[in-house]
PDB file of C-alpha atoms in Angstrom:
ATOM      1  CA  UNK I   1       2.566  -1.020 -11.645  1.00 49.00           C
ATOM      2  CA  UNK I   2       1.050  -1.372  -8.633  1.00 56.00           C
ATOM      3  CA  UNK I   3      -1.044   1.882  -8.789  1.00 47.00           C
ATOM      4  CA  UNK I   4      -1.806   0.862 -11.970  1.00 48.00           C
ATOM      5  CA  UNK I   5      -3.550  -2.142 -10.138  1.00 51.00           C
ATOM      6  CA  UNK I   6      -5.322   0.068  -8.101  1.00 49.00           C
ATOM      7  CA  UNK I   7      -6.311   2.213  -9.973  1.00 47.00           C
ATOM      8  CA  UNK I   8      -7.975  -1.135 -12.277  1.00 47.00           C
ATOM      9  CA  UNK I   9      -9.501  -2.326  -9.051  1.00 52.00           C
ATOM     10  CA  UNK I  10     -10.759   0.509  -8.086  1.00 49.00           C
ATOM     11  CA  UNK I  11     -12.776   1.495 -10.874  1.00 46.00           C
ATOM     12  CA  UNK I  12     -13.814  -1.821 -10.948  1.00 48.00           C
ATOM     13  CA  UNK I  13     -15.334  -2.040  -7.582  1.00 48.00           C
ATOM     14  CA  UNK I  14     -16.980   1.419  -8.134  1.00 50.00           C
ATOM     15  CA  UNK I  15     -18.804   0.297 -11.216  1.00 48.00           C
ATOM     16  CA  UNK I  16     -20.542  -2.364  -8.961  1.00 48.00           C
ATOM     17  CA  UNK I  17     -21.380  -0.628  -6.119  1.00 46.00           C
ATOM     18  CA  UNK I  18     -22.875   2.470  -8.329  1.00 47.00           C
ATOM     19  CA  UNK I  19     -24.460   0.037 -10.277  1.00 47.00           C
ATOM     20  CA  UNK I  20     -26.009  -1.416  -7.142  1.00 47.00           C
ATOM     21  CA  UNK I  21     -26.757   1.511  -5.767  1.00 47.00           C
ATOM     22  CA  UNK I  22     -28.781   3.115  -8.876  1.00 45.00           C
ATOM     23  CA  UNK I  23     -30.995  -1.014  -9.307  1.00 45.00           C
ATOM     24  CA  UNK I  24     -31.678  -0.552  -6.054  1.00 41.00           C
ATOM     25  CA  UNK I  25     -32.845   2.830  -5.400  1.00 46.00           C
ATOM     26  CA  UNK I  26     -35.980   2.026  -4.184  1.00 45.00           C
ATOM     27  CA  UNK I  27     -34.296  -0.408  -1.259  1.00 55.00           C
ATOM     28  CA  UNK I  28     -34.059   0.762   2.330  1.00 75.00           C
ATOM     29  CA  UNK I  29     -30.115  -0.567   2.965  1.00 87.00           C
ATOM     30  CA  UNK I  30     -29.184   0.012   6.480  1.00 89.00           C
ATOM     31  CA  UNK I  31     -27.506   2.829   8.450  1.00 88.00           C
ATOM     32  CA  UNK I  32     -27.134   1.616  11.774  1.00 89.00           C
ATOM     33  CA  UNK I  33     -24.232   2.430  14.255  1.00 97.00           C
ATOM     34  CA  UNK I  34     -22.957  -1.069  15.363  1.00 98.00           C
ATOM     35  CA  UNK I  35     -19.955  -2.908  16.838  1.00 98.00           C
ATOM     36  CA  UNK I  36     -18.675  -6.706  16.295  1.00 98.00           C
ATOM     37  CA  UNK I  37     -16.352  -9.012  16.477  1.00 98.00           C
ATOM     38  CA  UNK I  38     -15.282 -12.197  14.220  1.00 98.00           C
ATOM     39  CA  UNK I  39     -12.290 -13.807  13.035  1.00 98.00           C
ATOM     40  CA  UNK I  40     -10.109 -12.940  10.090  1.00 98.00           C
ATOM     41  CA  UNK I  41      -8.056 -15.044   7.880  1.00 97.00           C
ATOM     42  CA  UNK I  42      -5.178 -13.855   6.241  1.00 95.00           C
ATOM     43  CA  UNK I  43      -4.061 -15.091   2.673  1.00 94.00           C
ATOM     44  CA  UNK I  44      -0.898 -13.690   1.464  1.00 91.00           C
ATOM     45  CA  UNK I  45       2.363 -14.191   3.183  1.00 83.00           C
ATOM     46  CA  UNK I  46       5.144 -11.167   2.137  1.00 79.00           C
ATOM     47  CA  UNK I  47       7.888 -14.311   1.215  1.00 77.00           C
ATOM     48  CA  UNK I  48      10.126 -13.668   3.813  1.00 75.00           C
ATOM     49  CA  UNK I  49      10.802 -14.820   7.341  1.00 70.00           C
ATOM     50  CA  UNK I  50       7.511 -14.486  10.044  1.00 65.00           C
ATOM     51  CA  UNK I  51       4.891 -13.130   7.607  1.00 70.00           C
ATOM     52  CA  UNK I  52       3.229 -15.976   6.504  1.00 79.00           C
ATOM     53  CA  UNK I  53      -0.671 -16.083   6.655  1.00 79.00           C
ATOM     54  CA  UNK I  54      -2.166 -15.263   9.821  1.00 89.00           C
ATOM     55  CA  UNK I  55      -5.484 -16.688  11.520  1.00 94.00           C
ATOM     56  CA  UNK I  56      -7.104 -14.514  14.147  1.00 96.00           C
ATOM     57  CA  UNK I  57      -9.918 -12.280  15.064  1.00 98.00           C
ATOM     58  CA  UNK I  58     -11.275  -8.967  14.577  1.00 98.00           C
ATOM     59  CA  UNK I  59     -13.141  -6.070  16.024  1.00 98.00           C
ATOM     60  CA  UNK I  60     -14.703  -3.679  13.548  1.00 98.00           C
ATOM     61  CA  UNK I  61     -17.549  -0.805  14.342  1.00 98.00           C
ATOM     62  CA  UNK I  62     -19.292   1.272  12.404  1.00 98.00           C
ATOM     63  CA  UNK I  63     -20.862   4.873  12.386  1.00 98.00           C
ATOM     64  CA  UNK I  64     -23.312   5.726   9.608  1.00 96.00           C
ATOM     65  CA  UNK I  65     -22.446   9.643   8.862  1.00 97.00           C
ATOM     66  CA  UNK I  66     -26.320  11.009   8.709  1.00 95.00           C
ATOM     67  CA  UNK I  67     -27.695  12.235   5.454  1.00 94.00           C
ATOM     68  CA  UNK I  68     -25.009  11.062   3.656  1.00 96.00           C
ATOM     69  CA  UNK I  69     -23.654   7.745   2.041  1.00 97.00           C
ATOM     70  CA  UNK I  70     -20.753   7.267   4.036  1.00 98.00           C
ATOM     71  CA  UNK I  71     -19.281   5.713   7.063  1.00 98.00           C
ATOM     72  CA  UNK I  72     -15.992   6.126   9.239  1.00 98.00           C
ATOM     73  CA  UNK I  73     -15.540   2.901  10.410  1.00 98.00           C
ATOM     74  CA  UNK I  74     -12.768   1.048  12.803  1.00 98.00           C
ATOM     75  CA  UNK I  75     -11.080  -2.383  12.305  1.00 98.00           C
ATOM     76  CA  UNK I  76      -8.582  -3.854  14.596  1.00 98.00           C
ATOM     77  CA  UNK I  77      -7.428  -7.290  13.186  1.00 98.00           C
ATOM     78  CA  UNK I  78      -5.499  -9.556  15.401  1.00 97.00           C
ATOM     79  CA  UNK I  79      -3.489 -12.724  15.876  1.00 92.00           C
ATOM     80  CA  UNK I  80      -0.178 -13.700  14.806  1.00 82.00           C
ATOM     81  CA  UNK I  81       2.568 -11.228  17.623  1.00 89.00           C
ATOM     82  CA  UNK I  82       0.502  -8.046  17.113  1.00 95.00           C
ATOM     83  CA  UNK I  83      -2.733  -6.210  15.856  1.00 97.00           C
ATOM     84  CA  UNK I  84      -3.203  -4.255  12.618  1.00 97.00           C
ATOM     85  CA  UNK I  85      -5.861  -1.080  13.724  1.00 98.00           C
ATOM     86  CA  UNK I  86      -7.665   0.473  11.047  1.00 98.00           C
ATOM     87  CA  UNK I  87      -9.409   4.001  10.303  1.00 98.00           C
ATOM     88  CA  UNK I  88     -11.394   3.587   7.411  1.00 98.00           C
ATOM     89  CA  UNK I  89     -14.019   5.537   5.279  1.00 98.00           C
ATOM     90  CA  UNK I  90     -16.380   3.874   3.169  1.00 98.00           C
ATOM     91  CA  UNK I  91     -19.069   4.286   0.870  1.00 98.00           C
ATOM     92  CA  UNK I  92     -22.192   2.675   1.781  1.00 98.00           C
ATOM     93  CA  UNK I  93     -24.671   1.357  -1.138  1.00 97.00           C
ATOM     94  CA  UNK I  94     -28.384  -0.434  -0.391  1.00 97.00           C
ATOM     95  CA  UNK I  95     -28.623  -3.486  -2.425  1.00 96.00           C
ATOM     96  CA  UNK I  96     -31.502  -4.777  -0.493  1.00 96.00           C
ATOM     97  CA  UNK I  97     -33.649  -4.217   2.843  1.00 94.00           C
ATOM     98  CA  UNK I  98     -31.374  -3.818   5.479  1.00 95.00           C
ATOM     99  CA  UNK I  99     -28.486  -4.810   3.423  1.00 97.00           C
ATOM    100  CA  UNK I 100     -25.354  -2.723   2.002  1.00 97.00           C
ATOM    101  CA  UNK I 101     -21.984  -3.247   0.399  1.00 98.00           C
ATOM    102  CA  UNK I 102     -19.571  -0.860   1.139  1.00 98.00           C
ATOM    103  CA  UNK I 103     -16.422   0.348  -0.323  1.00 98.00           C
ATOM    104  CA  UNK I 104     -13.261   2.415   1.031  1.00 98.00           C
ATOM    105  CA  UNK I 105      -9.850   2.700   1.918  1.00 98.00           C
ATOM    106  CA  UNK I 106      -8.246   4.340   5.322  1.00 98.00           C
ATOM    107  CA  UNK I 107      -4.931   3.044   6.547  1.00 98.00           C
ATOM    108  CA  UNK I 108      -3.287   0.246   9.055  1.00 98.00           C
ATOM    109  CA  UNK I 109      -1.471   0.819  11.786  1.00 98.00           C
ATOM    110  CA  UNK I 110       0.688  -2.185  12.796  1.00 97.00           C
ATOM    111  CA  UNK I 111       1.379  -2.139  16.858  1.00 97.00           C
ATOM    112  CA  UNK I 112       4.319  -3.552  16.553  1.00 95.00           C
ATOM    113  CA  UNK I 113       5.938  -3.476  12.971  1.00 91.00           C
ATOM    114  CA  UNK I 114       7.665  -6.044  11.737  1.00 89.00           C
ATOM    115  CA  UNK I 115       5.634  -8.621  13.755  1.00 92.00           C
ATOM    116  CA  UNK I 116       2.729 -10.615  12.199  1.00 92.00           C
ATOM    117  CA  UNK I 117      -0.734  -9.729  12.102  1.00 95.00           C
ATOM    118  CA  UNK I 118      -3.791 -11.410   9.351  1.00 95.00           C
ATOM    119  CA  UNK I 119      -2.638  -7.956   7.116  1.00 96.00           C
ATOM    120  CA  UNK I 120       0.889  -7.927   6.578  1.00 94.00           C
ATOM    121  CA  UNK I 121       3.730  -6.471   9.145  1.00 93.00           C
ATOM    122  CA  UNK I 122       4.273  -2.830   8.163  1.00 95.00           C
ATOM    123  CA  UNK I 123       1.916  -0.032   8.112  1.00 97.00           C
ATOM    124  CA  UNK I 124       0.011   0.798   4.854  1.00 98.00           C
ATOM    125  CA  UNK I 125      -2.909   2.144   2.677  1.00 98.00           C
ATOM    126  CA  UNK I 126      -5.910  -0.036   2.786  1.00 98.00           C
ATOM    127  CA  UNK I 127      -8.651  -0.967   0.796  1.00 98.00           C
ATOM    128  CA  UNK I 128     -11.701  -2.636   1.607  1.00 98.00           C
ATOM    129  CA  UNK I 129     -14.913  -3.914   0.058  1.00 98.00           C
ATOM    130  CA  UNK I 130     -17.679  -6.029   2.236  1.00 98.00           C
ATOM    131  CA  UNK I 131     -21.533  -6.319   2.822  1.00 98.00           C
ATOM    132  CA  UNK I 132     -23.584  -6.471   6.022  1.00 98.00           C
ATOM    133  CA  UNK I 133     -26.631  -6.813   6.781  1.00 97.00           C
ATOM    134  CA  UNK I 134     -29.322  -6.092   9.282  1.00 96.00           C
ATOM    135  CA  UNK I 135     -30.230 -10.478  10.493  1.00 96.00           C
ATOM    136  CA  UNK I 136     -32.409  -9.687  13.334  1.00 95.00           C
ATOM    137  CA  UNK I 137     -33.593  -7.212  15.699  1.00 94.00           C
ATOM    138  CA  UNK I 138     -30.445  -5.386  16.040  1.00 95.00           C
ATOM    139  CA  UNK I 139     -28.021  -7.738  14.936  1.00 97.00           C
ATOM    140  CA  UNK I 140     -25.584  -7.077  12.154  1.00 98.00           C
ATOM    141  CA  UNK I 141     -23.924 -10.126   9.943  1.00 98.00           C
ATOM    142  CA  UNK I 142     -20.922  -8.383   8.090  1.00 98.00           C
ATOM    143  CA  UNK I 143     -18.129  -9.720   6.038  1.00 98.00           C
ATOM    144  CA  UNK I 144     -15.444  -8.441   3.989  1.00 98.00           C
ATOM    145  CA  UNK I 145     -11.952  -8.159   2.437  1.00 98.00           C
ATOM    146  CA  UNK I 146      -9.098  -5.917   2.797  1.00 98.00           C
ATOM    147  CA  UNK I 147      -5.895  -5.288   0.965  1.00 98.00           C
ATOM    148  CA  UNK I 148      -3.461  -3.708   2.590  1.00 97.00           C
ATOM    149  CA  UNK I 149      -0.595  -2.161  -0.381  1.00 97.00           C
ATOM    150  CA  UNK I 150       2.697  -2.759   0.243  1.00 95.00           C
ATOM    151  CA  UNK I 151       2.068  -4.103   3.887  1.00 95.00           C
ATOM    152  CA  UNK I 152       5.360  -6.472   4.544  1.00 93.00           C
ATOM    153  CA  UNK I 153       8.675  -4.968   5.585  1.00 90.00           C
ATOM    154  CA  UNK I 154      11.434  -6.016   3.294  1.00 87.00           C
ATOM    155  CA  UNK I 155       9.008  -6.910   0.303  1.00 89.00           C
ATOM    156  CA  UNK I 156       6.806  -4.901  -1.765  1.00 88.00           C
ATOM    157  CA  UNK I 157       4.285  -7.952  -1.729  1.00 91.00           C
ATOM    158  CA  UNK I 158       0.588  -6.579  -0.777  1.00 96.00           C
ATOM    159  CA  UNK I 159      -1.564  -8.542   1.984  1.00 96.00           C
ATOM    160  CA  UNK I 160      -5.237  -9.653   2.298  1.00 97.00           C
ATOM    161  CA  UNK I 161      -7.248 -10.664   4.938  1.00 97.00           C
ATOM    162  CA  UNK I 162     -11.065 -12.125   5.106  1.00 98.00           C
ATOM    163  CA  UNK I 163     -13.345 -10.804   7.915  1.00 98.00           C
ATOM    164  CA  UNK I 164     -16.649 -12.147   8.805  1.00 98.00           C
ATOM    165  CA  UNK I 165     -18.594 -11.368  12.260  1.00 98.00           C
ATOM    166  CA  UNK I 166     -21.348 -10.621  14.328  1.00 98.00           C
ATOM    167  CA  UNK I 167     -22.303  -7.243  15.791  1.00 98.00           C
ATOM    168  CA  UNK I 168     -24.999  -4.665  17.722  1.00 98.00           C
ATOM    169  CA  UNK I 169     -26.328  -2.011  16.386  1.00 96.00           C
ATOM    170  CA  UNK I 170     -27.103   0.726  18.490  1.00 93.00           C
TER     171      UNK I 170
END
């Protein structure tokens, strides 16, 4: 069932950011290198005892891989008794000057499992989907979700958290 669901959502999401992507050839995007930080909001709580919702920060980067559409990017969301840290690989889509969604999945390490972060309390896969944007001379706006699958310990209950932040691109 539940790779059923991700499967669903995940040729869902591809649709629209391929679909973006071809409108929009003719837009610049961004590919800038940047680092940020924000808050995050969790919005699932795994039913059991400590892992309800979580408000707290985050600090995500980003590294454009050159001549290609992709980036390896880092997350590390905080808040709650420990921090959920995040190696993810996305694909990058222009939708309008200096502007891209992106779309990927990586994984997230919790640093101390069974504690609460805004993502759950267990390691597991994760998906994301966001947008960011180039606001001013070297500034980056970004914002997006992730779903971590499967991400509380003794429930099979998936987790998402909102990010939105600030960073500089170098």
């Amino acid at each position: 069932m539940k790779l059923t669901k991700l499967a669903a959502s995940a040729l869902a999401v591809a649709s629209i950011v391929l679909s973006a992507s071809i409108a929009s050839a003719q837009t610049a995007g961004t590919n800038g290198n940047y680092i940020g930080a924000g808050i995050a909001v969790g919005a699932t709580s795994g039913g059991q005892g400590n892992d309800e919702a979580q408000l707290g920060g985050n600090i995500q980067g980003r590294y454009a891989v050159p001549t290609t559409p992709l980036s390896v990017r880092g997350s590390v969301l905080y808040g709650g008794d420990a921090a959920a840290i995040m190696p993810i690989v996305t694909y990058d889509a222009p939708i309008a000057r200096n502007t891209n969604v992106y779309f990927g999945g990586g994984y997230s390490f919790v640093t101390d499992e069974g504690q609460k972060t805004p993502l759950g309390n267990q390691n597991a896969p994760v998906v994301t989907l966001g947008i960011e944007s180039e606001v001013s001379n070297n500034i980056i706006a970004y914002g997006d979700t992730k779903w971590g699958i499967d991400a509380y310990r003794n429930s099979d209950a998936d987790a998402v958290s909102f990010q939105a932040g600030l960073g500089y691109r170098f």
